[in-house]
Amino acid sequence: MRLILLGPPGAGKGTQAQRLVAQYGIVQLSTGDMLRAAVKAGTPVGRKAKDIMDAGGLVPDDVVVDIVAQRIEQPDARKGFILDGFPRTVPQAVALDRMLVQHGVALDAAIELQVDEGALIRRIESRIAEMKARGEPLRQDDNPAVLQQRLSAYRKLTEPLIAYYGQQGTLHTVNGMAPVPEVTGQIEKALDAAKPDPAVKAPGKPAGALARAADLGKKSSAGGSALPKRTAGRKAAQPKSRGGNTTPP
Ligand code: ADP
């Protein structure tokens, strides 16, 4: 099983990834965790990434792509993996497609956790308050100003991936506002639906997908009425404009 989790910061990707790891016996590959480990260890990658991460920007594609390419070579990733926080840009998605082709494997699903922006900000604020109360060290980028920056990077660079995976036929959108176990249930349902027909799930051609995603990224898209608005301040398009599969909550 190979899947990616898409969604803005605070959408619950890490929480869901951990639950799916336990459920499916596959590894969680979080580029955020890998980069934070590199910063802590003071490696050349970490030194390059630190200031960018602290400011809420995105680390250059080539740096992150190298890290992921090395990581998925490891024996524990052979059985499958959940990518959490990668890809975050269309060039990263194209690079991932190439890596998968090289390994002769395909992506089973791209799961989008759809949440609204107001809720995200409240979630991150309460995460900060809880960590402070427990006396735990805070992440440098867990503060309101940097969060705005992270959200803006998400909207501009990561949101076009929803159209990219919609085009590939691997996209499943779940309601990330539901309680944690319910979100996991929706993801499991989407994964069950993703399994039976490999012909439909064959990955798209990277070059064509890149052009289509660049085009589609300009259009806004939104889920069915049961799903929260993807981001505040964006117009919701007709549900028909979506290329993906929406799993009802
Ligand atoms: P979030 O909670 O915002 O989803 P992550 O833990 O996934 O955060 O990532 C933290 C930071 O690490 C990001 O704001 C970004 O600077 C960097 N980062 C993580 N993954 C990527 C990626 N795929 N491409 C570029 N930068 C990344």
PDB file of C-alpha atoms and ligand atoms in Angstrom:
ATOM      1  CA  MET A   1       0.000   0.000   0.000  1.00  0.00           C
ATOM      2  CA  ARG A   2       1.398   3.364  -1.060  1.00  0.00           C
ATOM      3  CA  LEU A   3      -0.466   6.502  -0.289  1.00  0.00           C
ATOM      4  CA  ILE A   4      -0.051  10.183   0.201  1.00  0.00           C
ATOM      5  CA  LEU A   5      -1.901  12.479   2.558  1.00  0.00           C
ATOM      6  CA  LEU A   6      -2.719  15.960   1.325  1.00  0.00           C
ATOM      7  CA  GLY A   7      -4.017  18.860   3.341  1.00  0.00           C
ATOM      8  CA  PRO A   8      -3.008  22.180   4.845  1.00  0.00           C
ATOM      9  CA  PRO A   9      -0.936  22.454   8.032  1.00  0.00           C
ATOM     10  CA  GLY A  10      -2.978  21.325  11.012  1.00  0.00           C
ATOM     11  CA  ALA A  11      -5.324  19.184   8.883  1.00  0.00           C
ATOM     12  CA  GLY A  12      -4.384  16.076  10.862  1.00  0.00           C
ATOM     13  CA  LYS A  13      -2.079  14.344   8.374  1.00  0.00           C
ATOM     14  CA  GLY A  14       0.395  13.250  11.059  1.00  0.00           C
ATOM     15  CA  THR A  15      -2.341  11.922  13.355  1.00  0.00           C
ATOM     16  CA  GLN A  16      -4.012   9.953  10.563  1.00  0.00           C
ATOM     17  CA  ALA A  17      -0.669   8.666   9.253  1.00  0.00           C
ATOM     18  CA  GLN A  18       0.156   7.195  12.670  1.00  0.00           C
ATOM     19  CA  ARG A  19      -3.205   5.428  12.843  1.00  0.00           C
ATOM     20  CA  LEU A  20      -2.807   4.023   9.324  1.00  0.00           C
ATOM     21  CA  VAL A  21       0.716   2.793  10.110  1.00  0.00           C
ATOM     22  CA  ALA A  22      -0.713   0.686  12.927  1.00  0.00           C
ATOM     23  CA  GLN A  23      -3.575  -0.518  10.730  1.00  0.00           C
ATOM     24  CA  TYR A  24      -1.713  -1.456   7.536  1.00  0.00           C
ATOM     25  CA  GLY A  25       1.804  -2.226   8.827  1.00  0.00           C
ATOM     26  CA  ILE A  26       3.480   0.279   6.521  1.00  0.00           C
ATOM     27  CA  VAL A  27       5.901   3.088   7.348  1.00  0.00           C
ATOM     28  CA  GLN A  28       5.104   6.763   7.735  1.00  0.00           C
ATOM     29  CA  LEU A  29       7.460   9.028   5.843  1.00  0.00           C
ATOM     30  CA  SER A  30       7.089  12.591   7.074  1.00  0.00           C
ATOM     31  CA  THR A  31       9.346  15.059   5.290  1.00  0.00           C
ATOM     32  CA  GLY A  32       8.688  17.575   8.096  1.00  0.00           C
ATOM     33  CA  ASP A  33      10.037  15.069  10.669  1.00  0.00           C
ATOM     34  CA  MET A  34      12.988  14.159   8.434  1.00  0.00           C
ATOM     35  CA  LEU A  35      13.877  17.821   7.942  1.00  0.00           C
ATOM     36  CA  ARG A  36      13.520  18.588  11.656  1.00  0.00           C
ATOM     37  CA  ALA A  37      15.859  15.650  12.402  1.00  0.00           C
ATOM     38  CA  ALA A  38      18.365  17.053   9.887  1.00  0.00           C
ATOM     39  CA  VAL A  39      18.162  20.495  11.519  1.00  0.00           C
ATOM     40  CA  LYS A  40      18.709  18.958  14.966  1.00  0.00           C
ATOM     41  CA  ALA A  41      21.685  16.937  13.746  1.00  0.00           C
ATOM     42  CA  GLY A  42      23.149  20.027  12.048  1.00  0.00           C
ATOM     43  CA  THR A  43      23.657  18.248   8.702  1.00  0.00           C
ATOM     44  CA  PRO A  44      24.220  20.296   5.513  1.00  0.00           C
ATOM     45  CA  VAL A  45      20.554  19.696   4.567  1.00  0.00           C
ATOM     46  CA  GLY A  46      19.470  20.810   8.025  1.00  0.00           C
ATOM     47  CA  ARG A  47      21.537  23.986   7.835  1.00  0.00           C
ATOM     48  CA  LYS A  48      19.974  24.781   4.462  1.00  0.00           C
ATOM     49  CA  ALA A  49      16.442  24.060   5.681  1.00  0.00           C
ATOM     50  CA  LYS A  50      16.387  25.678   9.135  1.00  0.00           C
ATOM     51  CA  ASP A  51      15.701  29.325   8.305  1.00  0.00           C
ATOM     52  CA  ILE A  52      13.207  28.429   5.562  1.00  0.00           C
ATOM     53  CA  MET A  53      11.252  26.173   7.914  1.00  0.00           C
ATOM     54  CA  ASP A  54      11.302  28.717  10.739  1.00  0.00           C
ATOM     55  CA  ALA A  55       9.804  31.297   8.374  1.00  0.00           C
ATOM     56  CA  GLY A  56       7.088  28.905   7.138  1.00  0.00           C
ATOM     57  CA  GLY A  57       8.450  28.635   3.589  1.00  0.00           C
ATOM     58  CA  LEU A  58       9.105  25.501   1.545  1.00  0.00           C
ATOM     59  CA  VAL A  59      12.509  23.850   1.390  1.00  0.00           C
ATOM     60  CA  PRO A  60      13.777  23.597  -2.245  1.00  0.00           C
ATOM     61  CA  ASP A  61      12.289  20.734  -4.235  1.00  0.00           C
ATOM     62  CA  ASP A  62      15.639  19.099  -5.073  1.00  0.00           C
ATOM     63  CA  VAL A  63      16.583  18.864  -1.381  1.00  0.00           C
ATOM     64  CA  VAL A  64      13.304  17.236  -0.363  1.00  0.00           C
ATOM     65  CA  VAL A  65      13.146  14.970  -3.420  1.00  0.00           C
ATOM     66  CA  ASP A  66      16.644  13.618  -2.595  1.00  0.00           C
ATOM     67  CA  ILE A  67      15.644  12.885   0.983  1.00  0.00           C
ATOM     68  CA  VAL A  68      12.506  11.006  -0.077  1.00  0.00           C
ATOM     69  CA  ALA A  69      14.299   9.128  -2.882  1.00  0.00           C
ATOM     70  CA  GLN A  70      16.859   7.832  -0.363  1.00  0.00           C
ATOM     71  CA  ARG A  71      14.253   7.026   2.242  1.00  0.00           C
ATOM     72  CA  ILE A  72      12.015   4.936  -0.007  1.00  0.00           C
ATOM     73  CA  GLU A  73      15.036   2.790  -0.925  1.00  0.00           C
ATOM     74  CA  GLN A  74      15.224   1.559   2.677  1.00  0.00           C
ATOM     75  CA  PRO A  75      14.056  -2.023   3.273  1.00  0.00           C
ATOM     76  CA  ASP A  76      11.278  -0.984   5.662  1.00  0.00           C
ATOM     77  CA  ALA A  77       9.604   1.057   2.893  1.00  0.00           C
ATOM     78  CA  ARG A  78       9.435  -1.868   0.406  1.00  0.00           C
ATOM     79  CA  LYS A  79       6.075  -3.102   1.654  1.00  0.00           C
ATOM     80  CA  GLY A  80       4.563   0.337   1.330  1.00  0.00           C
ATOM     81  CA  PHE A  81       4.484   3.775   2.850  1.00  0.00           C
ATOM     82  CA  ILE A  82       2.381   6.762   3.751  1.00  0.00           C
ATOM     83  CA  LEU A  83       3.856  10.028   2.618  1.00  0.00           C
ATOM     84  CA  ASP A  84       2.925  12.815   4.996  1.00  0.00           C
ATOM     85  CA  GLY A  85       3.972  16.291   3.843  1.00  0.00           C
ATOM     86  CA  PHE A  86       5.307  15.144   0.475  1.00  0.00           C
ATOM     87  CA  PRO A  87       4.751  15.983  -2.338  1.00  0.00           C
ATOM     88  CA  ARG A  88       4.077  19.631  -1.585  1.00  0.00           C
ATOM     89  CA  THR A  89       4.597  21.067  -5.076  1.00  0.00           C
ATOM     90  CA  VAL A  90       3.807  19.886  -8.605  1.00  0.00           C
ATOM     91  CA  PRO A  91       7.517  19.305  -9.419  1.00  0.00           C
ATOM     92  CA  GLN A  92       7.757  17.126  -6.278  1.00  0.00           C
ATOM     93  CA  ALA A  93       4.714  15.132  -7.458  1.00  0.00           C
ATOM     94  CA  VAL A  94       6.309  14.637 -10.875  1.00  0.00           C
ATOM     95  CA  ALA A  95       9.544  13.497  -9.185  1.00  0.00           C
ATOM     96  CA  LEU A  96       7.546  11.060  -7.041  1.00  0.00           C
ATOM     97  CA  ASP A  97       5.848   9.631 -10.135  1.00  0.00           C
ATOM     98  CA  ARG A  98       9.281   9.019 -11.635  1.00  0.00           C
ATOM     99  CA  MET A  99      10.538   7.323  -8.469  1.00  0.00           C
ATOM    100  CA  LEU A 100       7.501   5.043  -8.404  1.00  0.00           C
ATOM    101  CA  VAL A 101       7.964   4.127 -12.071  1.00  0.00           C
ATOM    102  CA  GLN A 102      11.637   3.333 -11.362  1.00  0.00           C
ATOM    103  CA  HIS A 103      10.579   0.991  -8.568  1.00  0.00           C
ATOM    104  CA  GLY A 104       7.843  -0.536 -10.738  1.00  0.00           C
ATOM    105  CA  VAL A 105       5.132   0.402  -8.259  1.00  0.00           C
ATOM    106  CA  ALA A 106       2.113   2.703  -8.290  1.00  0.00           C
ATOM    107  CA  LEU A 107       0.385   4.993  -5.868  1.00  0.00           C
ATOM    108  CA  ASP A 108      -2.767   3.428  -4.438  1.00  0.00           C
ATOM    109  CA  ALA A 109      -4.376   6.667  -3.312  1.00  0.00           C
ATOM    110  CA  ALA A 110      -3.926  10.350  -2.636  1.00  0.00           C
ATOM    111  CA  ILE A 111      -6.090  11.230   0.337  1.00  0.00           C
ATOM    112  CA  GLU A 112      -7.098  14.832   0.780  1.00  0.00           C
ATOM    113  CA  LEU A 113      -8.092  15.904   4.276  1.00  0.00           C
ATOM    114  CA  GLN A 114     -10.454  18.775   3.685  1.00  0.00           C
ATOM    115  CA  VAL A 115     -10.751  21.307   6.520  1.00  0.00           C
ATOM    116  CA  ASP A 116     -11.679  24.959   6.847  1.00  0.00           C
ATOM    117  CA  GLU A 117      -9.137  27.608   7.585  1.00  0.00           C
ATOM    118  CA  GLY A 118     -10.722  29.006  10.760  1.00  0.00           C
ATOM    119  CA  ALA A 119     -10.696  25.528  12.273  1.00  0.00           C
ATOM    120  CA  LEU A 120      -7.055  25.050  11.336  1.00  0.00           C
ATOM    121  CA  ILE A 121      -6.018  28.186  13.140  1.00  0.00           C
ATOM    122  CA  ARG A 122      -8.001  27.152  16.236  1.00  0.00           C
ATOM    123  CA  ARG A 123      -6.464  23.663  16.126  1.00  0.00           C
ATOM    124  CA  ILE A 124      -2.930  24.978  15.947  1.00  0.00           C
ATOM    125  CA  GLU A 125      -3.605  27.495  18.717  1.00  0.00           C
ATOM    126  CA  SER A 126      -4.917  24.769  20.982  1.00  0.00           C
ATOM    127  CA  ARG A 127      -1.989  22.483  20.061  1.00  0.00           C
ATOM    128  CA  ILE A 128       0.356  25.303  21.133  1.00  0.00           C
ATOM    129  CA  ALA A 129      -1.584  25.913  24.364  1.00  0.00           C
ATOM    130  CA  GLU A 130      -1.573  22.184  25.244  1.00  0.00           C
ATOM    131  CA  MET A 131       2.147  21.842  24.575  1.00  0.00           C
ATOM    132  CA  LYS A 132       2.902  24.937  26.646  1.00  0.00           C
ATOM    133  CA  ALA A 133       0.755  23.605  29.494  1.00  0.00           C
ATOM    134  CA  ARG A 134       2.700  20.331  29.408  1.00  0.00           C
ATOM    135  CA  GLY A 135       5.980  22.260  29.385  1.00  0.00           C
ATOM    136  CA  GLU A 136       6.946  20.709  26.036  1.00  0.00           C
ATOM    137  CA  PRO A 137       9.211  22.556  23.617  1.00  0.00           C
ATOM    138  CA  LEU A 138       7.278  24.259  20.822  1.00  0.00           C
ATOM    139  CA  ARG A 139       8.023  23.920  17.136  1.00  0.00           C
ATOM    140  CA  GLN A 140       9.642  27.101  15.833  1.00  0.00           C
ATOM    141  CA  ASP A 141       6.974  27.361  13.156  1.00  0.00           C
ATOM    142  CA  ASP A 142       4.021  26.884  15.532  1.00  0.00           C
ATOM    143  CA  ASN A 143       3.011  30.517  15.891  1.00  0.00           C
ATOM    144  CA  PRO A 144       0.208  32.530  14.252  1.00  0.00           C
ATOM    145  CA  ALA A 145       2.368  34.664  11.921  1.00  0.00           C
ATOM    146  CA  VAL A 146       4.297  31.680  10.581  1.00  0.00           C
ATOM    147  CA  LEU A 147       1.070  29.697  10.286  1.00  0.00           C
ATOM    148  CA  GLN A 148      -0.285  32.326   7.885  1.00  0.00           C
ATOM    149  CA  GLN A 149       2.864  31.895   5.837  1.00  0.00           C
ATOM    150  CA  ARG A 150       2.512  28.098   5.849  1.00  0.00           C
ATOM    151  CA  LEU A 151      -1.127  28.391   4.772  1.00  0.00           C
ATOM    152  CA  SER A 152      -0.232  30.751   1.990  1.00  0.00           C
ATOM    153  CA  ALA A 153       2.514  28.392   0.743  1.00  0.00           C
ATOM    154  CA  TYR A 154      -0.050  25.585   0.877  1.00  0.00           C
ATOM    155  CA  ARG A 155      -2.621  27.487  -1.189  1.00  0.00           C
ATOM    156  CA  LYS A 156      -0.150  28.617  -3.794  1.00  0.00           C
ATOM    157  CA  LEU A 157       2.095  25.583  -4.211  1.00  0.00           C
ATOM    158  CA  THR A 158       0.408  22.528  -2.724  1.00  0.00           C
ATOM    159  CA  GLU A 159      -3.277  22.956  -3.514  1.00  0.00           C
ATOM    160  CA  PRO A 160      -2.700  22.417  -7.282  1.00  0.00           C
ATOM    161  CA  LEU A 161      -1.826  18.810  -6.368  1.00  0.00           C
ATOM    162  CA  ILE A 162      -5.506  18.169  -5.718  1.00  0.00           C
ATOM    163  CA  ALA A 163      -6.163  18.678  -9.433  1.00  0.00           C
ATOM    164  CA  TYR A 164      -3.002  16.713 -10.289  1.00  0.00           C
ATOM    165  CA  TYR A 165      -4.152  13.599  -8.425  1.00  0.00           C
ATOM    166  CA  GLY A 166      -7.723  14.183  -9.549  1.00  0.00           C
ATOM    167  CA  GLN A 167      -6.466  13.824 -13.111  1.00  0.00           C
ATOM    168  CA  GLN A 168      -4.587  10.650 -12.204  1.00  0.00           C
ATOM    169  CA  GLY A 169      -7.758   9.154 -10.752  1.00  0.00           C
ATOM    170  CA  THR A 170      -6.145   8.495  -7.367  1.00  0.00           C
ATOM    171  CA  LEU A 171      -7.672  11.378  -5.406  1.00  0.00           C
ATOM    172  CA  HIS A 172     -10.061  10.720  -2.522  1.00  0.00           C
ATOM    173  CA  THR A 173     -11.394  13.566  -0.450  1.00  0.00           C
ATOM    174  CA  VAL A 174     -12.436  13.015   3.149  1.00  0.00           C
ATOM    175  CA  ASN A 175     -13.938  15.385   5.675  1.00  0.00           C
ATOM    176  CA  GLY A 176     -11.019  16.275   7.944  1.00  0.00           C
ATOM    177  CA  MET A 177     -13.354  18.114  10.324  1.00  0.00           C
ATOM    178  CA  ALA A 178     -14.899  14.866  11.579  1.00  0.00           C
ATOM    179  CA  PRO A 179     -13.627  13.261  14.827  1.00  0.00           C
ATOM    180  CA  VAL A 180     -10.250  11.507  14.438  1.00  0.00           C
ATOM    181  CA  PRO A 181     -11.544   7.871  14.368  1.00  0.00           C
ATOM    182  CA  GLU A 182     -14.218   8.859  11.870  1.00  0.00           C
ATOM    183  CA  VAL A 183     -11.654  10.417   9.554  1.00  0.00           C
ATOM    184  CA  THR A 184      -9.638   7.187   9.779  1.00  0.00           C
ATOM    185  CA  GLY A 185     -12.808   5.253   8.901  1.00  0.00           C
ATOM    186  CA  GLN A 186     -13.397   7.428   5.848  1.00  0.00           C
ATOM    187  CA  ILE A 187      -9.796   6.895   4.728  1.00  0.00           C
ATOM    188  CA  GLU A 188     -10.128   3.128   5.134  1.00  0.00           C
ATOM    189  CA  LYS A 189     -13.267   3.201   3.033  1.00  0.00           C
ATOM    190  CA  ALA A 190     -11.480   5.185   0.363  1.00  0.00           C
ATOM    191  CA  LEU A 191      -8.575   2.710   0.406  1.00  0.00           C
ATOM    192  CA  ASP A 192     -10.944  -0.239   0.032  1.00  0.00           C
ATOM    193  CA  ALA A 193     -12.514   1.491  -2.952  1.00  0.00           C
ATOM    194  CA  ALA A 194      -9.050   2.177  -4.359  1.00  0.00           C
ATOM    195  CA  LYS A 195      -8.006  -1.494  -4.401  1.00  0.00           C
ATOM    196  CA  PRO A 196     -10.254  -3.496  -6.758  1.00  0.00           C
ATOM    197  CA  ASP A 197      -9.592  -1.938 -10.143  1.00  0.00           C
ATOM    198  CA  PRO A 198      -5.871  -1.454 -10.846  1.00  0.00           C
ATOM    199  CA  ALA A 199      -6.550  -0.487 -14.472  1.00  0.00           C
ATOM    200  CA  VAL A 200      -8.404   2.629 -13.388  1.00  0.00           C
ATOM    201  CA  LYS A 201      -5.764   3.424 -10.801  1.00  0.00           C
ATOM    202  CA  ALA A 202      -2.776   3.284 -13.160  1.00  0.00           C
ATOM    203  CA  PRO A 203      -0.624   6.399 -12.619  1.00  0.00           C
ATOM    204  CA  GLY A 204      -0.836   9.151 -15.219  1.00  0.00           C
ATOM    205  CA  LYS A 205       2.071  10.065 -17.440  1.00  0.00           C
ATOM    206  CA  PRO A 206       4.219  12.544 -15.499  1.00  0.00           C
ATOM    207  CA  ALA A 207       4.858  14.978 -18.372  1.00  0.00           C
ATOM    208  CA  GLY A 208       1.199  15.307 -19.361  1.00  0.00           C
ATOM    209  CA  ALA A 209       0.097  15.384 -15.763  1.00  0.00           C
ATOM    210  CA  LEU A 210       2.449  18.297 -15.094  1.00  0.00           C
ATOM    211  CA  ALA A 211       0.941  20.375 -17.887  1.00  0.00           C
ATOM    212  CA  ARG A 212      -2.608  19.495 -16.848  1.00  0.00           C
ATOM    213  CA  ALA A 213      -1.933  20.239 -13.198  1.00  0.00           C
ATOM    214  CA  ALA A 214      -0.389  23.599 -14.047  1.00  0.00           C
ATOM    215  CA  ASP A 215      -3.544  24.417 -15.958  1.00  0.00           C
ATOM    216  CA  LEU A 216      -5.956  22.984 -13.411  1.00  0.00           C
ATOM    217  CA  GLY A 217      -4.118  24.627 -10.537  1.00  0.00           C
ATOM    218  CA  LYS A 218      -5.438  27.960 -11.784  1.00  0.00           C
ATOM    219  CA  LYS A 219      -9.039  26.855 -11.319  1.00  0.00           C
ATOM    220  CA  SER A 220     -10.570  26.564  -7.908  1.00  0.00           C
ATOM    221  CA  SER A 221     -12.253  23.350  -6.901  1.00  0.00           C
ATOM    222  CA  ALA A 222     -14.269  22.220  -3.931  1.00  0.00           C
ATOM    223  CA  GLY A 223     -15.959  19.135  -2.600  1.00  0.00           C
ATOM    224  CA  GLY A 224     -19.588  18.204  -2.150  1.00  0.00           C
ATOM    225  CA  SER A 225     -21.844  20.039   0.265  1.00  0.00           C
ATOM    226  CA  ALA A 226     -20.988  17.692   3.136  1.00  0.00           C
ATOM    227  CA  LEU A 227     -17.338  18.759   3.027  1.00  0.00           C
ATOM    228  CA  PRO A 228     -15.928  21.896   4.594  1.00  0.00           C
ATOM    229  CA  LYS A 229     -14.729  24.728   2.404  1.00  0.00           C
ATOM    230  CA  ARG A 230     -11.166  23.992   1.341  1.00  0.00           C
ATOM    231  CA  THR A 231      -9.790  27.405   2.286  1.00  0.00           C
ATOM    232  CA  ALA A 232     -11.372  30.607   3.464  1.00  0.00           C
ATOM    233  CA  GLY A 233     -11.815  33.339   0.901  1.00  0.00           C
ATOM    234  CA  ARG A 234     -11.973  30.986  -2.082  1.00  0.00           C
ATOM    235  CA  LYS A 235     -15.070  30.500  -4.129  1.00  0.00           C
ATOM    236  CA  ALA A 236     -16.462  26.987  -4.095  1.00  0.00           C
ATOM    237  CA  ALA A 237     -16.780  25.595  -7.597  1.00  0.00           C
ATOM    238  CA  GLN A 238     -19.501  23.165  -8.611  1.00  0.00           C
ATOM    239  CA  PRO A 239     -18.760  19.696  -7.210  1.00  0.00           C
ATOM    240  CA  LYS A 240     -18.747  18.393 -10.797  1.00  0.00           C
ATOM    241  CA  SER A 241     -15.522  20.276 -11.511  1.00  0.00           C
ATOM    242  CA  ARG A 242     -13.609  17.856  -9.315  1.00  0.00           C
ATOM    243  CA  GLY A 243     -11.619  15.109 -10.881  1.00  0.00           C
ATOM    244  CA  GLY A 244     -11.421  12.924  -7.793  1.00  0.00           C
ATOM    245  CA  ASN A 245     -13.546  10.618  -5.737  1.00  0.00           C
ATOM    246  CA  THR A 246     -15.285  12.009  -2.743  1.00  0.00           C
ATOM    247  CA  THR A 247     -15.886   9.645   0.116  1.00  0.00           C
ATOM    248  CA  PRO A 248     -18.947  10.779   2.037  1.00  0.00           C
ATOM    249  CA  PRO A 249     -18.431  11.294   5.758  1.00  0.00           C
TER     250      PRO A 249
HETATM  251  P1  ADP B   1       2.938  21.090   8.683  1.00  0.00           P
HETATM  252  O1  ADP B   1       2.547  20.857  10.090  1.00  0.00           O
HETATM  253  O2  ADP B   1       2.947  22.542   8.279  1.00  0.00           O
HETATM  254  O3  ADP B   1       2.237  20.225   7.692  1.00  0.00           O
HETATM  255  P2  ADP B   1       5.470  19.645   8.348  1.00  0.00           P
HETATM  256  O4  ADP B   1       5.907  19.059   9.635  1.00  0.00           O
HETATM  257  O5  ADP B   1       4.962  18.718   7.313  1.00  0.00           O
HETATM  258  O6  ADP B   1       4.460  20.817   8.642  1.00  0.00           O
HETATM  259  O7  ADP B   1       6.664  20.505   7.706  1.00  0.00           O
HETATM  260  C1  ADP B   1       7.296  21.555   8.404  1.00  0.00           C
HETATM  261  C2  ADP B   1       8.116  22.394   7.443  1.00  0.00           C
HETATM  262  O8  ADP B   1       9.092  21.561   6.781  1.00  0.00           O
HETATM  263  C3  ADP B   1       7.332  23.033   6.309  1.00  0.00           C
HETATM  264  O9  ADP B   1       6.714  24.252   6.682  1.00  0.00           O
HETATM  265  C4  ADP B   1       8.425  23.228   5.253  1.00  0.00           C
HETATM  266  O10 ADP B   1       9.256  24.322   5.566  1.00  0.00           O
HETATM  267  C5  ADP B   1       9.266  21.962   5.438  1.00  0.00           C
HETATM  268  N1  ADP B   1       8.812  20.872   4.532  1.00  0.00           N
HETATM  269  C6  ADP B   1       8.251  19.702   4.917  1.00  0.00           C
HETATM  270  N2  ADP B   1       7.969  18.939   3.846  1.00  0.00           N
HETATM  271  C7  ADP B   1       8.336  19.655   2.750  1.00  0.00           C
HETATM  272  C8  ADP B   1       8.281  19.435   1.349  1.00  0.00           C
HETATM  273  N3  ADP B   1       7.754  18.299   0.845  1.00  0.00           N
HETATM  274  N4  ADP B   1       8.753  20.399   0.528  1.00  0.00           N
HETATM  275  C9  ADP B   1       9.270  21.535   1.008  1.00  0.00           C
HETATM  276  N5  ADP B   1       9.352  21.820   2.319  1.00  0.00           N
HETATM  277  C10 ADP B   1       8.891  20.894   3.198  1.00  0.00           C
END
